[in-house]
Amino acid sequence: MSTPNRVYIARLAGVAVFDPNGDQVGRVRDAVARIRPTQRPPEVVGLVAEMPMRRRIFLSINRITSIDPDAVVLGSGTLNLRRFSKRPNELLVLQELLDRRVQLDPGGQPGAVVDVAMECSRGGEWALSRVAVREQSSRLTRRGHLHQVDWDRVRGLTGIADNRGTANLLAVLEDMRPADLANALQDLPDARRNEVAAALDDERLADVLGELPERDQVEILAALDRERAADVLEEMDPDDAADLLNELPPPEQDVLLDLMEPDEADPVRQLLKYTSGTAGSVMTSEPVILPPDATVAEALARIREEQLSPAIAAQVFVTRAPMTTPTGRYLGIAHFQRLLREPPADLLGGVVVNDIDPLRPTTPLPEITRRMATYDLVAMPVVDRNNRLVGAVTVDDVLDHSLPRDWRDRDAVPAPGTDEGDPGTDRADPDTGQADPGDPANGGGTDG
C-alpha cells in the first residue's frame, strides 16, 4: 500500500474514493475499527464509503492501495454493494469517538477527542494508534491545550459515552450538502442525532430537516424547545414547514404556528388548508414573482439569488400587484432561457408566455405529473378562481410526493441496478484470519 504510515481519520472525511480505472465510486464517511479482547488498540478493518443514492458500503482496508489527503484508491473495481451495518464488536471512529469526554494519563486531565490516527505496522495491520485530545479549559476565552498521545494513554475511549459536545463532529460534517448531512444524521443513535441537530444553526437545520424522513423530522423537532422549533420552521420553505406540521397533532401545530412570526406563519397556515395530494398541498407559495413593467435585467438578477433552488429559479411568474401570494391577476411566465435571449432593458410584459393553462389548487397530483411531463416543464403556476397566483408546483415537489413516503429513509431505499450479493469486501475473522462465514460477501449473514 502506497500511503503515509499514519493517517488522521477526520481528515479523510469527504475524500473521494476511486477504483483502479480512476472512476470515482464514492466518498469516505468513516473508518471501522474492531475492538479486541486484549488491551491492544482496536484494529482498523476498513472504511465506510458513501455512494450515489445515499448508500453506504464497507471497503476492506486490505483492498485499499493508497490513501492520501485528496484520494483513496482501491486495488479492485469489484465492490460488495450490500449496505454497511456495524457489528457488535466494531466502532465507527468519527461517529463514536469525536467529542467524547476522556481523561489523559497520568493525572486524569479531562478533555475531548478532536481526531484519531490509524497507523500501519510492518506486518501490514492497521490499528488506532494516536488520539488528539483538547484539554478542557476553565477560561471561556481560551481553548485548551491540544495533546497528541498514544491510544493507551487515554481513558474513556470505549464503553458508553457521557454527554459530550458536538463541535468536532460538526466540523467534519460542515461541508456536506443538506441531503448528505441528513444521511449522516440517520446513522447516529437517536440521542446523538438530536444533539448534533440542535447544535446546527436555524437555517442549516431547516435545510437538513427537509431532507429527512418524516419520522426523524418529528423526533428532532420534538427534542427542541418550542421557541427554537418555531424559529427553525420560519427558516424552512413554507411547503416543507407545512409538510412537517402535518405530521404533528393539531394542538401542537397551533402552538408552533402561534410562536412563529405572523408573516412567516400565514403562508404555512394557508398551505395546511389544502387537501393532501392536490396542487395546493404540494406547491410552494414563494416563487419568483415580478410585475410586467420590470425589466429583463431585474428578472435575471432575481433568479441569480443564491438561496433559490434550480427549479424555482428556472422561471419568473408575472402578475399584477400585489407581488406576494395571493397576487393580483396572473399574466404568464418568463422562462430563464427566453430571458437570456432578450435585451436587458426590455420589459417582462413583452416576453411572457401564457399558452398553457395554469393549475388549480384542487388539481390532483397525477394530473400535475402528466401535464408537466407533456410540456417538459420544471414548474407550473397555481391560480385561484379569481386568476390570482397562489403558488407554483415544481418538479422536485412532484417527485417528493410521488415517491413512497419512506423514500428518504436510507434503510428503505435500495440502490438501483446493484447486486446485493456482489462479492468483494470480505471481512476476515480476527482470530482465524479466514473470511467470516456470516459476511454477505461470502454468501451469509446480513451485516456489512
Short mmCIF file of C-alpha atoms in Angstrom, two decimals:
data_model
loop_
_atom_site.label_atom_id
_atom_site.label_comp_id
_atom_site.label_asym_id
_atom_site.label_seq_id
_atom_site.Cartn_x
_atom_site.Cartn_y
_atom_site.Cartn_z
CA MET A 1 0.00 0.00 0.00
CA SER A 2 1.45 3.35 -1.06
CA THR A 3 0.28 5.62 1.71
CA PRO A 4 1.55 7.54 4.76
CA ASN A 5 2.31 5.33 7.76
CA ARG A 6 -0.04 7.38 9.97
CA VAL A 7 -3.38 8.83 8.86
CA TYR A 8 -5.68 11.07 10.90
CA ILE A 9 -9.17 9.85 10.17
CA ALA A 10 -11.14 13.11 10.49
CA ARG A 11 -9.05 14.46 7.62
CA LEU A 12 -10.29 11.61 5.43
CA ALA A 13 -13.96 12.54 5.81
CA GLY A 14 -15.34 13.52 2.42
CA VAL A 15 -12.25 12.39 0.49
CA ALA A 16 -13.13 10.81 -2.87
CA VAL A 17 -12.73 7.05 -3.39
CA PHE A 18 -11.55 5.86 -6.82
CA ASP A 19 -11.40 2.45 -8.47
CA PRO A 20 -8.22 1.33 -10.31
CA ASN A 21 -9.51 2.94 -13.54
CA GLY A 22 -9.73 6.35 -11.90
CA ASP A 23 -13.54 6.40 -11.73
CA GLN A 24 -14.98 7.82 -8.52
CA VAL A 25 -17.14 5.33 -6.63
CA GLY A 26 -17.98 7.40 -3.54
CA ARG A 27 -16.60 9.41 -0.63
CA VAL A 28 -15.16 8.39 2.72
CA ARG A 29 -17.54 8.91 5.63
CA ASP A 30 -15.91 6.97 8.48
CA ALA A 31 -13.47 4.24 9.49
CA VAL A 32 -14.44 0.89 11.02
CA ALA A 33 -12.33 -0.46 13.89
CA ARG A 34 -12.68 -3.84 15.59
CA ILE A 35 -12.38 -3.81 19.39
CA ARG A 36 -10.04 -6.54 20.63
CA PRO A 37 -10.46 -8.53 23.86
CA THR A 38 -6.90 -7.64 24.90
CA GLN A 39 -5.61 -4.17 25.79
CA ARG A 40 -4.26 -3.70 22.28
CA PRO A 41 -5.67 -0.72 20.35
CA PRO A 42 -8.62 -1.51 18.04
CA GLU A 43 -7.74 -2.90 14.62
CA VAL A 44 -8.92 -0.82 11.65
CA VAL A 45 -10.66 -3.23 9.29
CA GLY A 46 -11.94 -0.83 6.66
CA LEU A 47 -13.59 2.42 5.65
CA VAL A 48 -17.22 3.33 5.15
CA ALA A 49 -17.84 5.00 1.80
CA GLU A 50 -20.98 6.75 0.67
CA MET A 51 -22.07 6.03 -2.89
CA PRO A 52 -24.76 7.69 -5.02
CA MET A 53 -28.32 7.31 -3.74
CA ARG A 54 -27.06 7.79 -0.17
CA ARG A 55 -25.84 4.22 0.05
CA ARG A 56 -23.04 3.40 2.49
CA ILE A 57 -20.85 0.38 1.87
CA PHE A 58 -17.86 -1.25 3.55
CA LEU A 59 -14.39 -1.08 1.95
CA SER A 60 -11.93 -3.58 3.39
CA ILE A 61 -8.63 -1.97 4.38
CA ASN A 62 -6.87 -4.82 2.54
CA ARG A 63 -8.39 -3.73 -0.77
CA ILE A 64 -7.16 -0.13 -0.49
CA THR A 65 -3.90 0.53 -2.36
CA SER A 66 -3.31 4.17 -1.38
CA ILE A 67 -4.59 6.82 1.00
CA ASP A 68 -3.68 10.48 0.70
CA PRO A 69 -5.34 13.82 1.55
CA ASP A 70 -7.03 14.01 -1.87
CA ALA A 71 -7.99 10.44 -2.71
CA VAL A 72 -8.41 6.86 -1.56
CA VAL A 73 -7.66 4.37 -4.33
CA LEU A 74 -8.94 0.79 -4.43
CA GLY A 75 -6.98 -2.13 -5.80
CA SER A 76 -10.07 -3.73 -7.33
CA GLY A 77 -13.12 -2.48 -9.14
CA THR A 78 -15.26 -5.23 -7.60
CA LEU A 79 -17.35 -3.99 -4.66
CA ASN A 80 -19.76 -5.54 -2.23
CA LEU A 81 -22.75 -3.22 -2.62
CA ARG A 82 -24.66 -4.54 0.37
CA ARG A 83 -25.43 -1.70 2.74
CA PHE A 84 -22.93 -1.37 5.59
CA SER A 85 -24.11 -2.40 9.05
CA LYS A 86 -21.89 -2.14 12.12
CA ARG A 87 -21.22 -5.34 14.06
CA PRO A 88 -21.38 -5.54 17.87
CA ASN A 89 -17.58 -5.65 18.32
CA GLU A 90 -16.92 -2.73 15.99
CA LEU A 91 -16.90 1.02 16.37
CA LEU A 92 -17.25 3.84 13.88
CA VAL A 93 -14.33 6.10 14.68
CA LEU A 94 -15.71 9.52 13.74
CA GLN A 95 -19.28 8.84 14.78
CA GLU A 96 -18.45 7.35 18.18
CA LEU A 97 -15.16 8.94 19.25
CA LEU A 98 -15.19 12.57 18.14
CA ASP A 99 -16.12 14.92 21.02
CA ARG A 100 -16.07 12.02 23.51
CA ARG A 101 -15.14 13.14 27.03
CA VAL A 102 -11.96 11.37 28.11
CA GLN A 103 -9.11 11.63 30.61
CA LEU A 104 -5.39 11.69 29.95
CA ASP A 105 -2.97 9.52 31.92
CA PRO A 106 -1.14 10.23 34.10
CA GLY A 107 -3.01 12.80 36.13
CA GLY A 108 -6.52 12.33 34.80
CA GLN A 109 -6.63 15.66 32.92
CA PRO A 110 -10.13 15.86 31.28
CA GLY A 111 -10.51 16.66 27.60
CA ALA A 112 -12.44 15.92 24.41
CA VAL A 113 -11.37 13.86 21.40
CA VAL A 114 -10.59 16.01 18.36
CA ASP A 115 -9.21 13.34 15.99
CA VAL A 116 -7.92 9.77 15.95
CA ALA A 117 -4.97 8.44 13.93
CA MET A 118 -4.62 4.98 12.44
CA GLU A 119 -1.18 3.54 11.84
CA CYS A 120 0.12 0.66 9.75
CA SER A 121 2.50 -1.86 11.32
CA ARG A 122 5.33 -3.58 9.50
CA GLY A 123 3.07 -6.58 9.10
CA GLY A 124 0.50 -4.51 7.23
CA GLU A 125 -2.05 -4.33 10.05
CA TRP A 126 -3.78 -1.01 10.63
CA ALA A 127 -4.73 -0.03 14.17
CA LEU A 128 -5.86 3.08 16.03
CA SER A 129 -2.62 4.41 17.45
CA ARG A 130 -2.83 8.08 18.45
CA VAL A 131 -5.56 10.32 19.82
CA ALA A 132 -5.73 14.11 19.55
CA VAL A 133 -7.33 15.40 22.76
CA ARG A 134 -8.06 19.01 23.63
CA GLU A 135 -7.95 19.83 27.34
CA GLN A 136 -10.99 21.37 28.95
CA SER A 137 -10.17 24.98 29.72
CA SER A 138 -11.58 26.79 32.74
CA ARG A 139 -11.42 30.08 30.83
CA LEU A 140 -14.19 30.76 28.34
CA THR A 141 -11.93 32.90 26.15
CA ARG A 142 -9.11 30.37 25.79
CA ARG A 143 -9.05 26.99 24.09
CA GLY A 144 -7.45 24.15 25.99
CA HIS A 145 -4.07 22.74 25.03
CA LEU A 146 -4.10 20.09 22.30
CA HIS A 147 -2.36 16.80 23.12
CA GLN A 148 -1.49 14.03 20.67
CA VAL A 149 -0.94 10.91 22.73
CA ASP A 150 -0.84 7.15 22.36
CA TRP A 151 -4.16 5.28 22.46
CA ASP A 152 -3.34 3.55 25.74
CA ARG A 153 -2.75 6.91 27.49
CA VAL A 154 -6.40 7.90 27.13
CA ARG A 155 -9.15 6.64 29.43
CA GLY A 156 -12.80 6.58 28.40
CA LEU A 157 -12.44 5.73 24.71
CA THR A 158 -14.66 2.67 24.95
CA GLY A 159 -17.91 1.99 26.70
CA ILE A 160 -20.98 4.21 26.92
CA ALA A 161 -20.13 7.87 26.44
CA ASP A 162 -21.27 10.56 28.83
CA ASN A 163 -22.92 13.68 27.45
CA ARG A 164 -20.50 15.23 25.02
CA GLY A 165 -20.10 18.22 22.75
CA THR A 166 -20.65 18.37 19.01
CA ALA A 167 -18.02 20.84 17.74
CA ASN A 168 -15.57 18.35 16.22
CA LEU A 169 -18.20 16.14 14.61
CA LEU A 170 -19.88 19.23 13.15
CA ALA A 171 -16.52 20.32 11.74
CA VAL A 172 -16.28 17.00 9.89
CA LEU A 173 -19.86 17.36 8.58
CA GLU A 174 -19.61 21.07 7.82
CA ASP A 175 -19.09 20.92 4.05
CA MET A 176 -21.74 18.29 3.34
CA ARG A 177 -24.77 19.12 1.29
CA PRO A 178 -28.00 19.10 3.33
CA ALA A 179 -29.08 15.77 1.82
CA ASP A 180 -25.72 14.16 2.69
CA LEU A 181 -25.77 15.61 6.19
CA ALA A 182 -29.28 14.26 6.66
CA ASN A 183 -27.98 10.88 5.59
CA ALA A 184 -25.15 11.08 8.13
CA LEU A 185 -27.59 12.00 10.90
CA GLN A 186 -29.64 8.89 10.17
CA ASP A 187 -26.60 6.78 11.03
CA LEU A 188 -26.29 8.28 14.50
CA PRO A 189 -28.07 6.95 17.59
CA ASP A 190 -31.24 8.95 18.25
CA ALA A 191 -29.86 10.85 21.23
CA ARG A 192 -26.64 11.76 19.41
CA ARG A 193 -28.58 12.71 16.28
CA ASN A 194 -30.73 15.10 18.29
CA GLU A 195 -27.65 16.65 19.94
CA VAL A 196 -25.96 17.28 16.60
CA ALA A 197 -29.15 18.60 15.01
CA ALA A 198 -29.72 21.00 17.90
CA ALA A 199 -26.16 22.33 17.51
CA LEU A 200 -26.79 23.37 13.88
CA ASP A 201 -27.84 26.95 13.24
CA ASP A 202 -31.50 27.52 12.37
CA GLU A 203 -31.00 27.86 8.60
CA ARG A 204 -28.78 24.79 8.32
CA LEU A 205 -31.12 22.70 10.45
CA ALA A 206 -34.09 23.83 8.36
CA ASP A 207 -32.33 22.66 5.19
CA VAL A 208 -31.44 19.32 6.75
CA LEU A 209 -34.93 18.67 8.13
CA GLY A 210 -36.31 18.97 4.63
CA GLU A 211 -34.11 16.04 3.58
CA LEU A 212 -35.02 13.67 6.43
CA PRO A 213 -37.81 11.10 6.69
CA GLU A 214 -40.93 12.44 8.40
CA ARG A 215 -40.30 10.29 11.50
CA ASP A 216 -36.86 11.78 12.05
CA GLN A 217 -38.12 15.31 11.36
CA VAL A 218 -40.75 14.98 14.06
CA GLU A 219 -38.36 13.47 16.61
CA ILE A 220 -35.74 16.18 16.09
CA LEU A 221 -38.32 18.95 16.26
CA ALA A 222 -39.80 17.46 19.44
CA ALA A 223 -36.34 17.44 21.07
CA LEU A 224 -36.05 21.23 20.62
CA ASP A 225 -37.75 23.68 22.90
CA ARG A 226 -40.83 25.13 21.23
CA GLU A 227 -39.43 28.58 20.57
CA ARG A 228 -36.37 27.13 18.85
CA ALA A 229 -38.63 24.78 16.87
CA ALA A 230 -40.69 27.76 15.71
CA ASP A 231 -37.51 29.59 14.66
CA VAL A 232 -36.44 26.60 12.57
CA LEU A 233 -39.87 26.34 10.94
CA GLU A 234 -39.58 30.00 9.96
CA GLU A 235 -36.36 29.20 8.08
CA MET A 236 -37.97 26.34 6.14
CA ASP A 237 -39.73 26.82 2.83
CA PRO A 238 -43.46 27.20 3.61
CA ASP A 239 -44.36 23.96 1.80
CA ASP A 240 -41.71 21.98 3.73
CA ALA A 241 -42.84 23.55 7.01
CA ALA A 242 -46.45 22.66 6.20
CA ASP A 243 -45.49 19.06 5.39
CA LEU A 244 -43.67 18.78 8.72
CA LEU A 245 -46.50 20.34 10.72
CA ASN A 246 -48.94 17.96 9.05
CA GLU A 247 -47.15 15.15 10.90
CA LEU A 248 -47.95 16.74 14.28
CA PRO A 249 -51.22 16.70 16.25
CA PRO A 250 -53.39 19.79 15.54
CA PRO A 251 -52.89 21.28 19.06
CA GLU A 252 -49.10 21.16 18.60
CA GLN A 253 -49.44 22.69 15.13
CA ASP A 254 -51.35 25.62 16.60
CA VAL A 255 -48.79 26.21 19.36
CA LEU A 256 -45.87 26.32 16.91
CA LEU A 257 -47.72 28.48 14.39
CA ASP A 258 -48.59 30.96 17.14
CA LEU A 259 -44.89 31.15 18.12
CA MET A 260 -43.82 31.89 14.54
CA GLU A 261 -43.69 35.42 13.17
CA PRO A 262 -47.10 36.20 11.61
CA ASP A 263 -45.69 36.90 8.13
CA GLU A 264 -43.87 33.52 8.23
CA ALA A 265 -46.80 31.60 9.69
CA ASP A 266 -49.53 32.92 7.36
CA PRO A 267 -48.38 31.14 4.16
CA VAL A 268 -47.92 27.93 6.14
CA ARG A 269 -51.45 28.19 7.53
CA GLN A 270 -52.78 28.65 4.01
CA LEU A 271 -50.98 25.55 2.75
CA LEU A 272 -52.31 23.47 5.63
CA LYS A 273 -55.87 24.15 4.43
CA TYR A 274 -55.46 22.30 1.14
CA THR A 275 -56.39 18.66 0.64
CA SER A 276 -53.50 16.22 0.59
CA GLY A 277 -52.45 15.08 -2.89
CA THR A 278 -53.51 18.28 -4.64
CA ALA A 279 -51.56 21.14 -6.19
CA GLY A 280 -52.39 23.31 -3.19
CA SER A 281 -50.85 20.82 -0.76
CA VAL A 282 -47.55 20.36 -2.64
CA MET A 283 -46.92 23.84 -4.08
CA THR A 284 -44.53 26.47 -2.82
CA SER A 285 -46.15 29.80 -2.04
CA GLU A 286 -42.93 31.76 -2.66
CA PRO A 287 -41.95 31.50 -6.35
CA VAL A 288 -40.17 34.37 -8.09
CA ILE A 289 -42.83 36.98 -8.93
CA LEU A 290 -42.37 40.30 -10.75
CA PRO A 291 -44.71 42.87 -12.37
CA PRO A 292 -44.96 43.25 -16.17
CA ASP A 293 -43.13 46.58 -16.09
CA ALA A 294 -40.00 45.02 -14.53
CA THR A 295 -37.06 44.64 -16.92
CA VAL A 296 -35.34 41.51 -18.17
CA ALA A 297 -32.25 42.64 -16.24
CA GLU A 298 -34.23 42.79 -13.00
CA ALA A 299 -35.63 39.31 -13.63
CA LEU A 300 -32.16 37.86 -14.29
CA ALA A 301 -30.88 39.48 -11.10
CA ARG A 302 -33.67 37.83 -9.10
CA ILE A 303 -33.14 34.32 -10.41
CA ARG A 304 -29.40 34.61 -9.75
CA GLU A 305 -30.05 34.79 -5.99
CA GLU A 306 -28.08 32.01 -4.34
CA GLN A 307 -30.82 30.77 -2.00
CA LEU A 308 -33.19 29.87 -4.85
CA SER A 309 -33.37 26.23 -5.89
CA PRO A 310 -32.75 25.49 -9.60
CA ALA A 311 -36.41 24.59 -10.14
CA ILE A 312 -37.65 27.86 -8.61
CA ALA A 313 -35.03 29.92 -10.49
CA ALA A 314 -35.95 28.42 -13.88
CA GLN A 315 -38.75 30.95 -14.46
CA VAL A 316 -40.30 34.22 -13.32
CA PHE A 317 -44.05 34.45 -12.78
CA VAL A 318 -45.51 37.75 -13.99
CA THR A 319 -48.57 39.18 -12.25
CA ARG A 320 -50.31 42.44 -11.42
CA ALA A 321 -49.71 43.89 -7.96
CA PRO A 322 -49.50 42.77 -5.20
CA MET A 323 -46.39 40.69 -5.71
CA THR A 324 -46.91 38.26 -2.80
CA THR A 325 -49.30 35.35 -2.97
CA PRO A 326 -52.21 35.58 -3.49
CA THR A 327 -51.14 38.12 -6.10
CA GLY A 328 -53.02 40.33 -8.47
CA ARG A 329 -54.12 38.89 -11.82
CA TYR A 330 -51.77 36.24 -13.19
CA LEU A 331 -50.34 37.16 -16.62
CA GLY A 332 -47.86 34.41 -17.52
CA ILE A 333 -44.35 33.01 -17.25
CA ALA A 334 -40.98 34.31 -18.42
CA HIS A 335 -38.64 31.30 -18.74
CA PHE A 336 -34.98 31.95 -17.97
CA GLN A 337 -33.81 30.77 -21.42
CA ARG A 338 -36.04 33.38 -23.04
CA LEU A 339 -34.73 36.00 -20.64
CA LEU A 340 -31.16 35.21 -21.69
CA ARG A 341 -32.07 35.88 -25.34
CA GLU A 342 -33.75 39.24 -24.77
CA PRO A 343 -32.19 42.73 -24.40
CA PRO A 344 -31.73 43.54 -20.68
CA ALA A 345 -33.78 46.74 -20.94
CA ASP A 346 -36.90 45.04 -22.40
CA LEU A 347 -39.95 44.71 -20.18
CA LEU A 348 -41.24 41.36 -18.90
CA GLY A 349 -44.70 42.16 -20.25
CA GLY A 350 -43.31 41.67 -23.73
CA VAL A 351 -41.70 38.26 -23.16
CA VAL A 352 -44.27 36.38 -21.05
CA VAL A 353 -45.98 33.25 -22.35
CA ASN A 354 -49.40 32.06 -21.19
CA ASP A 355 -50.26 29.37 -23.70
CA ILE A 356 -50.52 26.60 -21.06
CA ASP A 357 -53.43 26.60 -18.66
CA PRO A 358 -52.31 27.05 -15.03
CA LEU A 359 -53.16 24.55 -12.31
CA ARG A 360 -55.92 24.97 -9.77
CA PRO A 361 -55.30 24.30 -6.08
CA THR A 362 -57.55 21.23 -6.36
CA THR A 363 -55.71 19.69 -9.33
CA PRO A 364 -54.69 16.14 -8.28
CA LEU A 365 -51.06 15.06 -8.30
CA PRO A 366 -51.35 12.51 -11.18
CA GLU A 367 -52.79 15.23 -13.43
CA ILE A 368 -49.97 17.61 -12.44
CA THR A 369 -47.38 14.95 -13.28
CA ARG A 370 -48.92 14.27 -16.70
CA ARG A 371 -49.08 17.94 -17.63
CA MET A 372 -45.52 18.72 -16.53
CA ALA A 373 -44.24 15.70 -18.47
CA THR A 374 -46.31 16.60 -21.55
CA TYR A 375 -44.95 20.14 -21.75
CA ASP A 376 -41.42 19.44 -20.40
CA LEU A 377 -41.82 21.95 -17.57
CA VAL A 378 -39.91 22.22 -14.30
CA ALA A 379 -42.62 24.35 -12.66
CA MET A 380 -46.27 25.28 -13.19
CA PRO A 381 -48.34 28.15 -11.79
CA VAL A 382 -51.26 27.55 -9.45
CA VAL A 383 -54.09 30.12 -9.59
CA ASP A 384 -57.34 30.51 -7.68
CA ARG A 385 -60.82 31.07 -9.13
CA ASN A 386 -60.07 34.80 -9.44
CA ASN A 387 -56.95 34.05 -11.54
CA ARG A 388 -54.61 35.17 -8.75
CA LEU A 389 -51.30 33.33 -8.41
CA VAL A 390 -51.28 31.42 -5.13
CA GLY A 391 -48.14 29.36 -5.71
CA ALA A 392 -46.17 27.13 -8.05
CA VAL A 393 -45.64 23.38 -8.23
CA THR A 394 -42.05 22.45 -9.10
CA VAL A 395 -40.66 19.19 -10.38
CA ASP A 396 -38.98 18.49 -7.03
CA ASP A 397 -42.37 18.92 -5.30
CA VAL A 398 -43.87 16.36 -7.69
CA LEU A 399 -41.03 13.88 -7.18
CA ASP A 400 -41.11 14.31 -3.41
CA HIS A 401 -44.80 13.47 -3.23
CA SER A 402 -44.85 10.81 -5.97
CA LEU A 403 -42.18 8.61 -4.40
CA PRO A 404 -43.06 6.27 -1.50
CA ARG A 405 -43.36 8.02 1.86
CA ASP A 406 -40.22 6.32 3.16
CA TRP A 407 -38.01 7.20 0.17
CA ARG A 408 -35.79 9.44 2.31
CA ASP A 409 -35.18 6.60 4.77
CA ARG A 410 -31.81 5.12 3.78
CA ASP A 411 -32.73 1.67 5.02
CA ALA A 412 -35.75 1.59 2.74
CA VAL A 413 -34.06 2.74 -0.48
CA PRO A 414 -32.15 0.13 -2.49
CA ALA A 415 -29.56 1.40 -4.94
CA PRO A 416 -30.92 0.80 -8.45
CA GLY A 417 -29.02 -1.61 -10.65
CA THR A 418 -26.86 -3.02 -7.87
CA ASP A 419 -26.24 -6.63 -6.97
CA GLU A 420 -26.76 -7.01 -3.23
CA GLY A 421 -24.68 -10.18 -3.19
CA ASP A 422 -21.81 -8.93 -5.31
CA PRO A 423 -18.56 -10.25 -3.82
CA GLY A 424 -15.54 -8.20 -2.97
CA THR A 425 -15.26 -6.89 0.58
CA ASP A 426 -14.65 -9.89 2.79
CA ARG A 427 -14.15 -9.16 6.48
CA ALA A 428 -11.80 -11.75 7.94
CA ASP A 429 -12.25 -13.22 11.38
CA PRO A 430 -9.63 -11.65 13.70
CA ASP A 431 -8.66 -14.94 15.32
CA THR A 432 -8.55 -17.35 12.36
CA GLY A 433 -7.73 -14.92 9.59
CA GLN A 434 -10.42 -16.65 7.49
CA ALA A 435 -13.28 -14.90 5.79
CA ASP A 436 -16.26 -14.59 8.11
CA PRO A 437 -18.91 -17.15 7.01
CA GLY A 438 -21.57 -14.70 8.11
CA ASP A 439 -20.24 -12.00 5.81
CA PRO A 440 -22.59 -11.22 2.92
CA ALA A 441 -19.58 -11.13 0.64
CA ASN A 442 -19.20 -14.85 1.34
CA GLY A 443 -22.82 -15.80 0.98
CA GLY A 444 -24.15 -15.46 4.51
CA GLY A 445 -25.31 -13.09 7.18
CA THR A 446 -26.81 -9.65 6.83
CA ASP A 447 -24.06 -7.35 8.05
CA GLY A 448 -21.52 -5.27 6.18
#
